[in-house]
Coordinates of C-alpha atoms in Angstrom, one line a residue:
M1 CA -25.5 7.5 -23.1
G2 CA -28.5 10.0 -23.9
G3 CA -30.0 12.5 -21.8
Y4 CA -32.5 11.2 -19.2
Q5 CA -35.2 13.4 -17.3
S6 CA -36.5 11.9 -14.2
T7 CA -40.1 11.0 -13.9
E8 CA -40.8 12.9 -10.9
S9 CA -42.6 15.5 -12.9
A10 CA -44.7 12.9 -14.1
G11 CA -46.3 12.3 -10.9
H12 CA -44.2 9.4 -9.8
K13 CA -40.8 8.9 -8.0
S14 CA -38.2 7.5 -10.2
S15 CA -37.4 3.8 -9.6
P16 CA -34.1 2.6 -8.4
E17 CA -33.2 1.5 -12.4
E18 CA -33.8 4.9 -13.5
L19 CA -31.6 6.6 -10.5
S20 CA -29.0 4.1 -11.3
Y21 CA -29.1 5.4 -14.9
M22 CA -29.1 9.1 -14.0
L23 CA -26.2 8.5 -11.7
A24 CA -24.3 6.8 -14.4
E25 CA -24.9 9.7 -16.9
R26 CA -23.7 11.9 -14.3
F27 CA -20.6 10.3 -13.7
A28 CA -19.7 9.9 -17.3
T29 CA -20.0 13.7 -18.1
K30 CA -18.5 15.1 -14.8
C31 CA -15.7 12.4 -13.9
F32 CA -14.2 11.9 -17.3
T33 CA -12.8 14.2 -19.9
P34 CA -14.2 14.1 -23.4
L35 CA -11.4 12.0 -24.8
E36 CA -11.1 9.7 -22.0
L37 CA -14.8 8.9 -22.7
T38 CA -14.3 8.3 -26.1
H39 CA -11.6 5.9 -25.3
F40 CA -13.8 4.0 -22.6
K41 CA -16.7 3.9 -25.2
D42 CA -14.6 2.4 -27.9
N43 CA -13.0 -0.4 -25.3
F44 CA -16.4 -1.3 -24.2
Y45 CA -18.5 -1.2 -27.3
S46 CA -15.8 -3.1 -29.7
R47 CA -16.0 -6.0 -27.2
A48 CA -19.3 -6.2 -25.9
I49 CA -21.8 -8.9 -26.5
D50 CA -25.2 -7.9 -28.1
Q51 CA -28.1 -9.8 -26.7
G52 CA -31.5 -8.4 -27.4
G53 CA -30.2 -5.2 -28.1
V54 CA -28.3 -5.3 -24.8
K55 CA -24.7 -4.9 -25.0
Y56 CA -22.7 -6.2 -22.0
W57 CA -19.4 -7.9 -20.9
N58 CA -19.1 -11.3 -19.1
E59 CA -16.3 -12.5 -16.7
K60 CA -14.3 -13.8 -19.9
I61 CA -14.4 -10.4 -21.7
L62 CA -13.5 -8.4 -18.5
S63 CA -10.7 -10.9 -17.5
D64 CA -9.3 -10.9 -20.8
F65 CA -9.3 -6.8 -21.3
L66 CA -7.8 -6.3 -17.8
G67 CA -5.3 -9.2 -17.9
V68 CA -6.4 -10.9 -14.9
P69 CA -5.9 -14.5 -15.0
D70 CA -8.7 -16.8 -14.2
S71 CA -9.0 -20.7 -14.0
S72 CA -9.2 -21.0 -17.8
D73 CA -5.7 -19.7 -18.0
S74 CA -3.0 -22.8 -17.5
Q75 CA 0.0 -20.4 -17.6
C76 CA -1.0 -18.7 -14.6
P77 CA -1.8 -19.9 -11.0
L78 CA -3.4 -16.7 -9.9
D79 CA -7.1 -17.4 -10.8
A80 CA -8.2 -13.8 -9.8
G81 CA -10.7 -13.3 -12.6
P82 CA -13.9 -14.6 -10.7
V83 CA -13.0 -12.4 -7.7
I84 CA -12.8 -9.5 -9.8
F85 CA -16.0 -10.1 -11.7
R86 CA -17.6 -10.5 -8.4
M87 CA -16.4 -7.3 -7.2
V88 CA -17.4 -5.4 -10.5
S89 CA -21.0 -7.2 -10.7
Y90 CA -21.9 -5.5 -6.9
L91 CA -20.3 -2.1 -7.7
G92 CA -22.1 -1.9 -11.0
A93 CA -25.5 -1.8 -9.0
F94 CA -24.4 1.4 -6.9
P95 CA -26.1 2.9 -4.8
F96 CA -28.8 0.3 -5.0
Q97 CA -26.9 -3.0 -4.1
N98 CA -29.4 -4.4 -2.0
S99 CA -32.2 -4.6 -4.8
L100 CA -29.9 -4.4 -7.9
A101 CA -26.9 -6.4 -7.3
P102 CA -25.5 -8.6 -8.9
S103 CA -25.3 -6.1 -12.0
V104 CA -25.3 -6.9 -15.7
L105 CA -22.1 -5.3 -16.8
T106 CA -23.4 -2.9 -19.4
F107 CA -21.8 0.5 -20.2
D108 CA -23.6 2.2 -17.4
A109 CA -22.6 -0.3 -14.9
M110 CA -18.9 -0.1 -16.1
V111 CA -19.0 3.7 -15.8
K112 CA -20.0 3.4 -12.1
V113 CA -17.2 0.7 -11.4
V114 CA -14.5 2.7 -12.8
V115 CA -15.6 5.9 -11.4
L116 CA -15.7 4.0 -7.7
L117 CA -12.6 2.2 -8.0
T118 CA -10.5 5.0 -9.2
E119 CA -11.9 7.4 -6.7
R120 CA -13.2 9.9 -9.1
Y121 CA -16.5 10.1 -7.7
G122 CA -15.4 12.9 -5.5
K123 CA -15.9 15.4 -8.7
V124 CA -19.8 14.7 -8.2
L125 CA -20.3 13.6 -4.6
R126 CA -18.7 16.0 -3.0
R127 CA -20.1 15.6 0.4
A128 CA -18.9 11.9 0.4
R129 CA -16.0 11.0 2.4
R130 CA -13.3 9.4 -0.1
D131 CA -13.6 6.1 1.3
R132 CA -14.2 2.9 -0.5
I133 CA -13.7 0.4 2.3
R134 CA -17.4 -0.3 2.9
L135 CA -18.1 -0.7 -1.0
L136 CA -15.1 -2.9 -1.1
F137 CA -15.9 -5.0 1.8
G138 CA -19.7 -5.6 0.5
S139 CA -18.1 -6.4 -3.0
L140 CA -15.8 -9.3 -1.4
A141 CA -18.2 -10.6 1.4
D142 CA -19.7 -13.8 1.0
V143 CA -23.4 -14.1 2.2
G144 CA -25.5 -16.6 3.9
R145 CA -28.7 -16.7 6.2
K146 CA -28.3 -18.1 9.4
D147 CA -31.2 -20.5 9.5
V148 CA -29.9 -22.3 6.4
E149 CA -25.8 -21.9 6.9
K150 CA -25.8 -25.1 9.2
S151 CA -27.2 -27.4 6.7
S152 CA -25.6 -25.7 3.7
T153 CA -23.0 -27.8 1.9
S154 CA -22.4 -25.4 -0.8
S155 CA -18.6 -25.1 -1.7
D156 CA -19.4 -21.9 -3.9
M157 CA -16.6 -19.2 -2.9
F158 CA -19.3 -16.5 -3.0
G159 CA -22.3 -18.1 -1.2
E160 CA -24.8 -17.7 -4.2
D161 CA -24.4 -17.6 -8.1
V162 CA -23.7 -14.4 -10.2
P163 CA -26.4 -14.6 -12.8
N164 CA -25.6 -14.8 -16.3
A165 CA -26.0 -11.7 -18.6
T166 CA -29.2 -12.6 -19.6
T167 CA -30.7 -12.1 -16.2
S168 CA -32.5 -8.9 -15.7
S169 CA -30.7 -6.6 -13.2
S170 CA -33.9 -5.5 -11.9
H171 CA -34.7 -9.0 -10.5
A172 CA -31.3 -10.0 -9.0
P173 CA -31.4 -11.3 -5.3
G174 CA -28.9 -8.8 -3.9
F175 CA -26.0 -9.4 -1.9
A176 CA -27.1 -7.8 1.5
V177 CA -23.6 -7.4 3.0
D178 CA -23.7 -3.8 3.9
A179 CA -25.0 -4.6 7.7
P180 CA -23.6 -8.1 9.2
A181 CA -25.7 -9.0 12.4
N182 CA -24.1 -8.6 16.1
D183 CA -21.4 -6.8 14.9
G184 CA -22.2 -3.3 16.8
Y185 CA -19.8 -1.4 14.9
E186 CA -21.2 -0.8 10.8
D187 CA -24.8 -0.6 12.3
E188 CA -23.5 3.1 13.2
E189 CA -21.8 4.1 10.3
D190 CA -23.8 5.7 7.4
D191 CA -23.1 4.8 3.9
D192 CA -21.7 7.8 3.0
L193 CA -21.1 7.6 -0.9
A194 CA -24.3 5.9 -1.5
L195 CA -26.3 8.9 0.8
A196 CA -24.3 11.3 -1.1
A197 CA -25.2 10.0 -4.8
L198 CA -28.9 9.8 -3.7
E199 CA -28.9 13.2 -2.4
S200 CA -27.2 14.4 -5.4
L201 CA -30.2 13.0 -7.2
D202 CA -32.9 14.4 -4.9
A203 CA -33.6 10.7 -3.8
I204 CA -33.0 9.7 -0.2
E205 CA -36.4 8.4 -0.1
V206 CA -35.6 5.7 -2.6
F207 CA -32.5 4.8 -1.1
K208 CA -34.2 4.4 2.7
H209 CA -36.7 2.0 0.7
D210 CA -33.9 0.3 -0.9
S211 CA -31.9 -0.3 2.3
R212 CA -34.6 -1.7 4.3
V213 CA -33.1 -5.2 5.0
D214 CA -33.8 -7.8 7.7
R215 CA -30.5 -7.3 9.4
A216 CA -30.9 -10.0 11.8
V217 CA -30.9 -12.8 9.6
Y218 CA -27.9 -12.1 7.5
E219 CA -24.1 -12.5 8.3
A220 CA -21.4 -11.1 6.0
R221 CA -17.6 -11.9 5.8
V222 CA -14.9 -12.1 3.5
S223 CA -13.4 -15.6 3.3
D224 CA -9.9 -16.5 3.4
N225 CA -10.1 -17.8 -0.1
T226 CA -11.6 -14.7 -1.6
F227 CA -9.4 -12.2 0.1
R228 CA -6.0 -14.3 -0.7
R229 CA -6.7 -14.4 -4.5
L230 CA -7.4 -10.8 -4.7
L231 CA -4.3 -10.0 -2.3
M232 CA -2.0 -12.1 -4.6
L233 CA -3.2 -10.1 -7.4
L234 CA -2.7 -6.7 -5.7
I235 CA 1.0 -8.1 -4.7
V236 CA 1.7 -9.1 -8.4
I237 CA 0.2 -5.6 -10.0
S238 CA 1.4 -3.3 -7.6
R239 CA 3.6 -1.3 -10.2
L240 CA 0.9 -1.5 -12.9
R241 CA 0.5 1.6 -14.8
S242 CA -3.0 3.0 -16.1
I243 CA -1.7 2.1 -19.9
E244 CA -0.7 -1.5 -19.0
S245 CA -2.6 -4.7 -19.4
A246 CA -2.2 -6.5 -16.0
A247 CA -1.0 -9.4 -18.3
V248 CA 2.6 -7.7 -18.4
Y249 CA 2.9 -8.6 -14.9
T250 CA 0.8 -11.7 -14.3
S251 CA 2.6 -13.7 -17.1
N252 CA 5.5 -16.1 -16.5
L253 CA 5.2 -16.5 -12.6
S254 CA 8.0 -18.6 -11.6
G255 CA 7.5 -21.1 -8.8
T256 CA 9.8 -19.1 -6.7
R257 CA 8.0 -16.0 -7.2
M258 CA 4.6 -17.8 -6.4
D259 CA 5.9 -18.9 -3.6
S260 CA 6.8 -15.5 -2.1
I261 CA 3.6 -14.1 -3.3
R262 CA 1.8 -16.3 -1.1
K263 CA 4.1 -15.8 1.8
E264 CA 3.3 -12.0 1.8
A265 CA -0.6 -12.7 1.0
D266 CA -0.6 -15.0 4.1
S267 CA 1.1 -12.5 6.3
I268 CA -1.1 -9.7 5.4
I269 CA -4.5 -11.9 5.9
A270 CA -2.9 -13.0 9.6
A271 CA -3.5 -9.3 10.4
F272 CA -7.1 -9.6 10.3
D273 CA -9.1 -10.7 13.0
Q274 CA -10.8 -13.7 12.0
E275 CA -14.1 -15.5 13.2
P276 CA -13.5 -19.5 13.9
S277 CA -15.2 -19.9 10.4
K278 CA -12.1 -17.9 9.1
G279 CA -14.1 -15.1 7.8
I280 CA -13.4 -11.6 8.2
R281 CA -16.0 -9.4 9.5
Y282 CA -16.5 -5.8 8.3
R283 CA -15.1 -4.4 11.5
S284 CA -11.9 -6.1 11.5
F285 CA -11.5 -5.3 7.8
A286 CA -12.6 -1.7 8.0
E287 CA -10.0 -1.1 11.1
T288 CA -7.2 -2.8 9.3
V289 CA -7.1 -1.4 6.1
S290 CA -7.3 2.0 7.4
S291 CA -5.0 1.8 10.0
S292 CA -2.4 -0.7 8.9
L293 CA -2.9 -0.9 5.0
P294 CA -3.9 2.6 3.8
Y295 CA -2.5 1.9 0.2
L296 CA -4.1 -1.6 -0.1
F297 CA -6.4 -1.2 -2.9
D298 CA -4.1 1.6 -4.8
P299 CA -3.2 -1.0 -7.7
L300 CA -6.9 -1.1 -8.4
T301 CA -6.9 2.5 -9.8
P302 CA -4.4 1.7 -12.4
L303 CA -6.2 -1.6 -13.2
F304 CA -9.5 0.2 -14.1
E305 CA -7.9 3.5 -15.7
H306 CA -6.8 0.9 -18.2
F307 CA -10.5 1.4 -19.5
L308 CA -9.8 5.0 -20.6
F309 CA -6.9 3.8 -22.9
S310 CA -8.0 2.2 -26.4
K311 CA -5.2 0.9 -28.7
N312 CA -7.7 1.5 -31.6
L313 CA -7.3 5.3 -31.0
D314 CA -4.2 7.5 -31.2
L315 CA -3.2 8.4 -28.0
S316 CA -1.0 11.3 -29.2
Q317 CA -4.1 13.2 -30.5
K318 CA -4.6 16.5 -29.4
R319 CA -7.3 17.1 -27.0
D320 CA -9.2 19.9 -25.7
R321 CA -7.3 22.2 -23.2
A322 CA -10.0 24.5 -22.3
G323 CA -10.7 22.5 -19.1
S324 CA -8.2 22.9 -15.9
T325 CA -8.7 19.1 -15.4
E326 CA -5.6 17.3 -16.2
S327 CA -6.3 14.2 -18.3
I328 CA -4.2 11.0 -17.4
L329 CA -3.8 10.6 -21.3
D330 CA -1.2 13.0 -21.0
K331 CA 0.7 11.4 -18.8
A332 CA 0.1 7.9 -20.4
I333 CA 1.7 9.1 -23.6
L334 CA 5.0 9.6 -21.5
D335 CA 4.6 6.4 -19.7
E336 CA 4.4 4.4 -22.8
L337 CA 7.8 5.8 -23.9
Q338 CA 9.6 4.6 -21.2
P339 CA 9.5 1.5 -18.7
P340 CA 9.0 2.5 -14.8
P341 CA 12.3 2.8 -13.1
S342 CA 13.6 0.4 -10.9
V343 CA 13.0 0.4 -7.2
M344 CA 16.2 -0.6 -6.1
L345 CA 19.4 1.5 -7.4
D346 CA 22.9 0.3 -8.0
G347 CA 25.2 0.6 -5.4
S348 CA 27.8 -1.4 -2.9
F349 CA 25.4 -4.3 -2.4
E350 CA 22.4 -6.4 -3.8
S351 CA 19.7 -7.1 -1.1
V352 CA 19.2 -10.3 0.5
I353 CA 16.1 -9.4 2.3
L354 CA 14.2 -7.5 -0.3
N355 CA 12.4 -9.2 -3.4
T356 CA 9.6 -8.0 -5.8
S357 CA 6.9 -9.5 -3.8
L358 CA 8.2 -7.8 -0.4
L359 CA 8.5 -4.5 -2.0
S360 CA 4.7 -4.9 -3.3
H361 CA 3.9 -5.5 0.5
L362 CA 5.7 -2.5 1.6
S363 CA 3.6 -0.2 -0.8
F364 CA 0.6 -1.2 1.0
F365 CA 1.4 1.1 3.8
L366 CA 4.6 3.2 3.0
P367 CA 4.1 6.7 1.7
S368 CA 6.1 8.5 -0.8
T369 CA 7.0 12.5 -0.4
S370 CA 3.5 12.9 -0.9
E371 CA 1.2 11.4 1.6
D372 CA -1.6 10.8 -1.1
L373 CA 0.7 8.1 -3.0
N374 CA 2.4 5.3 -1.7
F375 CA 6.1 5.0 -2.3
L376 CA 6.1 3.0 -5.3
R377 CA 3.6 5.1 -7.0
G378 CA 5.6 8.2 -5.7
N379 CA 8.3 7.0 -7.7
T380 CA 10.7 6.9 -4.3
R381 CA 13.6 4.5 -5.0
L382 CA 16.4 2.8 -2.8
H383 CA 19.6 3.3 -2.7
P384 CA 21.8 0.8 -0.9
V385 CA 23.5 2.4 2.0
F386 CA 24.5 -0.1 4.6
S387 CA 24.3 -4.0 4.9
T388 CA 25.6 -6.6 7.6
A389 CA 26.0 -9.3 4.5
A390 CA 28.6 -6.5 2.7
H391 CA 29.9 -4.4 5.4
G392 CA 30.3 -6.6 8.3
S393 CA 28.6 -6.1 11.8
S394 CA 30.8 -2.7 12.9
L395 CA 29.0 -0.2 14.4
T396 CA 31.6 2.0 12.8
S397 CA 30.8 0.9 9.4
F398 CA 27.3 1.4 10.2
S399 CA 27.9 5.1 11.4
H400 CA 30.2 5.8 8.5
N401 CA 27.7 4.6 6.0
V402 CA 24.3 5.6 7.6
L403 CA 25.0 9.0 9.4
T404 CA 26.7 10.1 6.0
W405 CA 23.3 9.6 4.4
S406 CA 21.7 13.1 4.1
S407 CA 17.9 11.8 3.2
G408 CA 15.3 9.6 4.9
T409 CA 16.1 5.6 5.2
L410 CA 14.3 2.2 5.3
L411 CA 16.2 -0.1 7.8
I412 CA 14.8 -3.7 7.3
L413 CA 16.3 -6.9 8.9
D414 CA 15.4 -10.5 9.1
G415 CA 16.2 -13.3 11.8
V416 CA 14.2 -15.8 13.9
S417 CA 12.6 -15.5 17.2
E418 CA 12.1 -18.6 19.4
T419 CA 8.4 -18.3 19.7
N420 CA 7.4 -17.4 15.9
G421 CA 10.0 -18.7 13.8
P422 CA 11.5 -16.3 11.0
V423 CA 10.8 -12.7 11.3
I424 CA 11.1 -9.6 9.0
L425 CA 10.9 -6.2 10.4
G426 CA 11.9 -2.5 10.1
A427 CA 11.3 0.9 10.4
Y428 CA 10.5 3.7 7.8
L429 CA 12.7 7.0 8.8
P430 CA 11.9 9.9 6.6
Q431 CA 14.6 12.0 8.1
P432 CA 18.0 11.6 8.2
W433 CA 20.0 9.7 11.0
K434 CA 22.1 12.3 13.2
S435 CA 24.5 12.0 16.2
P436 CA 23.4 12.8 19.3
S437 CA 25.3 15.9 19.5
S438 CA 24.1 17.1 15.7
T439 CA 21.5 19.2 14.9
A440 CA 18.7 17.7 12.3
S441 CA 20.1 18.3 8.8
S442 CA 17.9 19.0 5.9
S443 CA 15.7 16.2 4.2
Q444 CA 14.5 15.8 1.0
F445 CA 11.3 14.4 2.5
S446 CA 8.4 16.5 3.7
N447 CA 8.0 16.8 7.6
S448 CA 4.4 15.9 7.7
V449 CA 5.6 12.4 6.5
L450 CA 5.8 10.7 9.8
P451 CA 8.3 7.3 10.5
C452 CA 6.7 4.1 11.4
L453 CA 7.8 0.9 12.8
F454 CA 6.5 -2.4 11.2
Q455 CA 6.3 -6.2 11.0
L456 CA 6.0 -7.9 7.8
S457 CA 6.1 -11.7 8.7
P458 CA 4.7 -13.3 10.2
Q459 CA 2.0 -11.2 10.6
H460 CA 1.7 -7.8 9.2
M461 CA 1.5 -5.0 12.1
L462 CA 2.1 -1.5 11.4
L463 CA 2.9 0.9 14.4
Q464 CA 2.2 4.6 12.8
G465 CA 4.4 7.7 13.9
N466 CA 2.7 9.7 16.4
S467 CA 2.1 13.2 15.5
S468 CA 1.0 14.4 18.7
P469 CA 3.2 17.7 20.1
S470 CA 3.7 15.7 23.6
A471 CA 5.6 13.2 21.3
Q472 CA 7.9 15.5 19.9
K473 CA 10.5 15.8 22.6
P474 CA 14.4 15.6 22.5
D475 CA 14.6 12.7 24.7
T476 CA 12.3 10.4 22.5
P477 CA 13.7 10.5 19.1
A478 CA 12.5 8.1 16.1
A479 CA 15.9 6.8 15.9
Y480 CA 18.9 7.0 17.8
F481 CA 22.5 5.5 17.4
S482 CA 25.2 4.8 20.1
T483 CA 28.6 3.0 19.9
S484 CA 27.8 1.7 23.4
S485 CA 24.1 0.7 23.3
G486 CA 23.7 0.3 19.5
I487 CA 20.5 1.3 17.5
S488 CA 17.4 2.3 19.3
I489 CA 14.0 3.0 17.3
G490 CA 11.2 4.5 19.4
C491 CA 13.2 4.5 23.0
R492 CA 13.5 7.1 25.6
I493 CA 17.2 8.2 26.0
P494 CA 18.3 8.8 29.6
P495 CA 20.1 12.0 30.5
S496 CA 23.9 11.3 29.9
S497 CA 25.9 10.9 33.2
R498 CA 29.4 9.9 33.7
S499 CA 28.6 7.8 36.9
N500 CA 25.5 6.2 35.4
R501 CA 25.1 5.5 31.5
K502 CA 21.6 3.6 31.0
P503 CA 20.9 2.3 27.7
P504 CA 17.7 3.9 25.9
A505 CA 14.5 1.8 27.3
P506 CA 11.5 1.0 25.3
F507 CA 8.5 3.7 25.5
G508 CA 5.2 4.1 24.2
A509 CA 3.3 1.7 21.9
G510 CA 6.5 0.4 20.1
S511 CA 10.0 0.0 20.1
L512 CA 12.9 -1.8 18.3
T513 CA 16.3 -2.0 20.0
I514 CA 19.5 -3.8 18.2
D515 CA 22.6 -4.6 20.4
A516 CA 26.2 -2.9 19.4
N517 CA 27.1 -6.2 17.7
L518 CA 24.2 -5.9 15.4
E519 CA 23.5 -9.7 16.2
T520 CA 20.1 -9.4 18.4
A521 CA 17.2 -7.2 18.2
N522 CA 13.9 -6.9 20.9
F523 CA 10.7 -5.6 19.4
Y524 CA 8.5 -4.1 22.1
V525 CA 4.7 -3.8 21.3
S526 CA 1.9 -2.4 23.6
P527 CA -1.7 -1.9 22.8
V528 CA -1.8 1.4 25.0
G529 CA 0.9 4.4 24.9
C530 CA 0.2 7.3 22.9
D531 CA 3.0 9.5 24.5
G532 CA 5.9 7.7 22.4
S533 CA 7.2 7.8 18.9
F534 CA 4.8 5.1 17.7
L535 CA 0.9 4.5 18.0
P536 CA -0.5 1.4 19.1
P537 CA -1.2 -1.3 16.3
A538 CA -4.8 -1.6 14.8
P539 CA -7.0 -3.3 17.4
S540 CA -7.9 -6.1 15.3
T541 CA -4.3 -7.5 15.6
N542 CA -5.4 -8.8 19.1
T543 CA -2.7 -7.1 20.9
E544 CA -3.9 -7.3 24.2
T545 CA -0.7 -7.0 26.5
T546 CA 2.7 -5.5 26.0
Y547 CA 5.1 -8.2 24.7
K548 CA 8.7 -8.4 23.8
T549 CA 10.1 -10.3 21.0
S550 CA 13.8 -11.4 21.0
I551 CA 15.3 -12.2 17.6
D552 CA 18.5 -13.3 16.5
I553 CA 19.5 -11.3 13.4
Y554 CA 20.6 -13.0 10.2
N555 CA 20.8 -9.8 8.0
L556 CA 20.3 -6.2 8.6
E557 CA 19.9 -3.5 5.8
V558 CA 19.8 0.1 5.4
W559 CA 18.5 1.6 2.2
G560 CA 18.5 5.5 1.5
L561 CA 15.1 7.1 0.4
V562 CA 15.7 8.6 -3.1
P563 CA 12.7 11.1 -3.8
D564 CA 11.2 11.3 -7.3
P565 CA 13.6 13.4 -9.5
T566 CA 10.6 14.9 -11.1
T567 CA 9.1 16.2 -8.0
T568 CA 12.5 17.5 -6.2
T569 CA 12.5 21.3 -6.2
A570 CA 15.5 23.2 -7.0
E571 CA 16.3 24.5 -3.4
V572 CA 17.3 21.0 -2.5
G573 CA 20.5 21.0 -4.5
K574 CA 22.3 17.9 -4.9
S575 CA 20.9 14.5 -4.5
A576 CA 21.4 12.5 -1.3
V577 CA 23.3 10.1 -3.5
E578 CA 25.7 13.0 -4.4
L579 CA 25.9 14.3 -1.0
Q580 CA 26.8 11.0 0.6
Q581 CA 29.7 10.3 -1.9
A582 CA 30.8 13.8 -1.4
K583 CA 31.2 13.1 2.4
W584 CA 32.5 9.4 1.6
D585 CA 35.2 11.0 -0.8
F586 CA 36.2 13.7 2.3
E587 CA 36.6 11.2 4.7
A588 CA 38.8 8.8 2.4
R589 CA 41.1 11.7 1.8
E590 CA 40.9 12.5 5.8
A591 CA 41.8 9.0 6.1
E592 CA 44.5 8.7 3.9
R593 CA 46.2 11.9 5.6
R594 CA 46.0 10.4 9.0
R595 CA 47.2 7.1 7.8
N596 CA 50.4 8.9 6.3
L597 CA 51.0 10.8 9.5
N598 CA 50.9 8.2 11.6
L599 CA 53.3 5.7 9.6
K600 CA 55.6 8.6 9.2
A601 CA 55.5 9.2 13.0
G602 CA 56.3 5.8 14.1
A603 CA 59.8 4.7 15.1
G604 CA 60.4 1.5 13.3
D605 CA 58.6 -1.3 11.6
S606 CA 56.9 -2.4 14.7
A607 CA 55.4 1.0 15.4
A608 CA 54.3 1.4 11.8
E609 CA 52.6 -2.2 11.7
S610 CA 51.1 -1.3 15.2
A611 CA 49.3 2.1 13.7
R612 CA 48.1 0.3 10.6
W613 CA 46.8 -2.4 12.7
L614 CA 44.8 0.2 14.9
L615 CA 43.7 2.2 11.6
E616 CA 42.2 -1.1 10.1
T617 CA 40.6 -2.0 13.2
A618 CA 39.0 1.3 13.3
G619 CA 37.9 0.9 9.5
I620 CA 39.8 4.0 8.4
I621 CA 42.0 1.9 6.0
G622 CA 41.9 -1.6 4.5
D623 CA 38.9 -3.3 2.8
S624 CA 36.1 -1.7 5.0
S625 CA 37.4 1.7 4.1
R626 CA 36.7 1.7 0.2
Q627 CA 34.0 4.1 0.7
G628 CA 35.8 6.4 3.1
G629 CA 36.8 6.6 6.7
S630 CA 34.8 6.2 10.0
H631 CA 32.3 8.8 11.0
V632 CA 32.8 10.2 14.6
I633 CA 29.8 10.2 17.1

């Protein structure tokens, strides 16, 4: 990219095409290191088609490079290539999508695409909110005029054809999706990214002229078909790293794996309020993504950072370290040498609930120790702590295993309800469990990471933790355990009394109670109530009244959250796994000591057998005590 001077000084204002080029040049020089830009150029120009002196990419080149399957790939049923190409063609015209989109995928266009999808624009557009939701909606939405929609018989998934590479971008018809009619929501919002981009080029008037669109005749929605295809790709590549091609994850998908991918995608789509025509409007899209699926589009970052790694160049070449900005190439060199660690660690049981697709679903909203990363990208791992399938439905066993775990936990259960059929829901609890009489123990997770209550199927729903001081009360803990009442999450704990022992009561916007036999659960959700442990779900979930879902539990599992060892400070000391094992070993020794005392104190065989029976019933000895004795609450 050569230098470009604005034509303002020549007596006329710059055109959208000229300003678009200027912004691409600024993005290239400010948002990439010199080495990254070298890799980018090699990747692009070594594959580009040259037609009349214009070098560009088509859909086939883009899909093959990213490893995204399309309809021509008979080995993979995902077919997400057209969706990605549609998104890229729209974003390449930024900030003039109304007049320049769909864009020909020249080098300048691809620079803007990579900067926008990896959120590197903050280095140039410092006043812009780091929010891609509006742009992503526009890149996915189908467009049609009201006066022709009724008579239209087109089955094209995008509503209008994407031009071929020979079409001039300056004559593209435009998508006009930024402001659907009769929505009453997006009209009140500014396009912060576009405004910041044009402000940086001193070209606000050009932007205003470009965005002058007849809003009354257009409608925009993201169709189920389009969104499902993107969601399925995001589920598959949730663990993608920048140096990898998506083909590593999209190849060899079995029928069972595809079924689980579709199931999670359908559960997520069900969270969005849809029009009768099955389209998702901007308001529902923005509200649901921002409040319930904050990390949904995270996999797009490594997918498009793949442009910054060329196999034709030596990744280990020394770069100029004079600048303070760290290059992701350094991390890529290390990543190339070792595969990503397994999410689920070895332990006393294997999950009968969690699978790869469900873990991807969890990564779309669960944080890691850092709020800026989801739990997969933050390298949080799961250690087996308790499972009804492996340990039985004993509260003694639950307390012995769970209350000895010194870090956060993920509780998840599956079962069936009378109204909705199969249900999967759970709670993310970043602080350790504790008995009613104990004080909070130290945690390897930041106090700023809040708990949450969630449902994964049949419809995704998230109730975020409440950070308000009014919700932080001793009688409203996020999680509570009692041998008499069972497990209570997000409930109000009544004061203890010898004469009247009331069970914990649902409180606030959401609660989960599990009976003492670990056989039934009740899930309470309310659209109001900001004084409890959890906030109400997104408005687009159509939760208009408080309701209760009764669930017969099939399986219940608790997984310990193990932070990324590379980010754990020395002050933390031993890991949660080591601390738990030490407690189990101690309780095992205590159980053995009590067993010997009771057996020796017995008079005759009958007394010894009675003592042994009592100890086995309590879970102190026998098969259930392999990991140690019980934990007294």
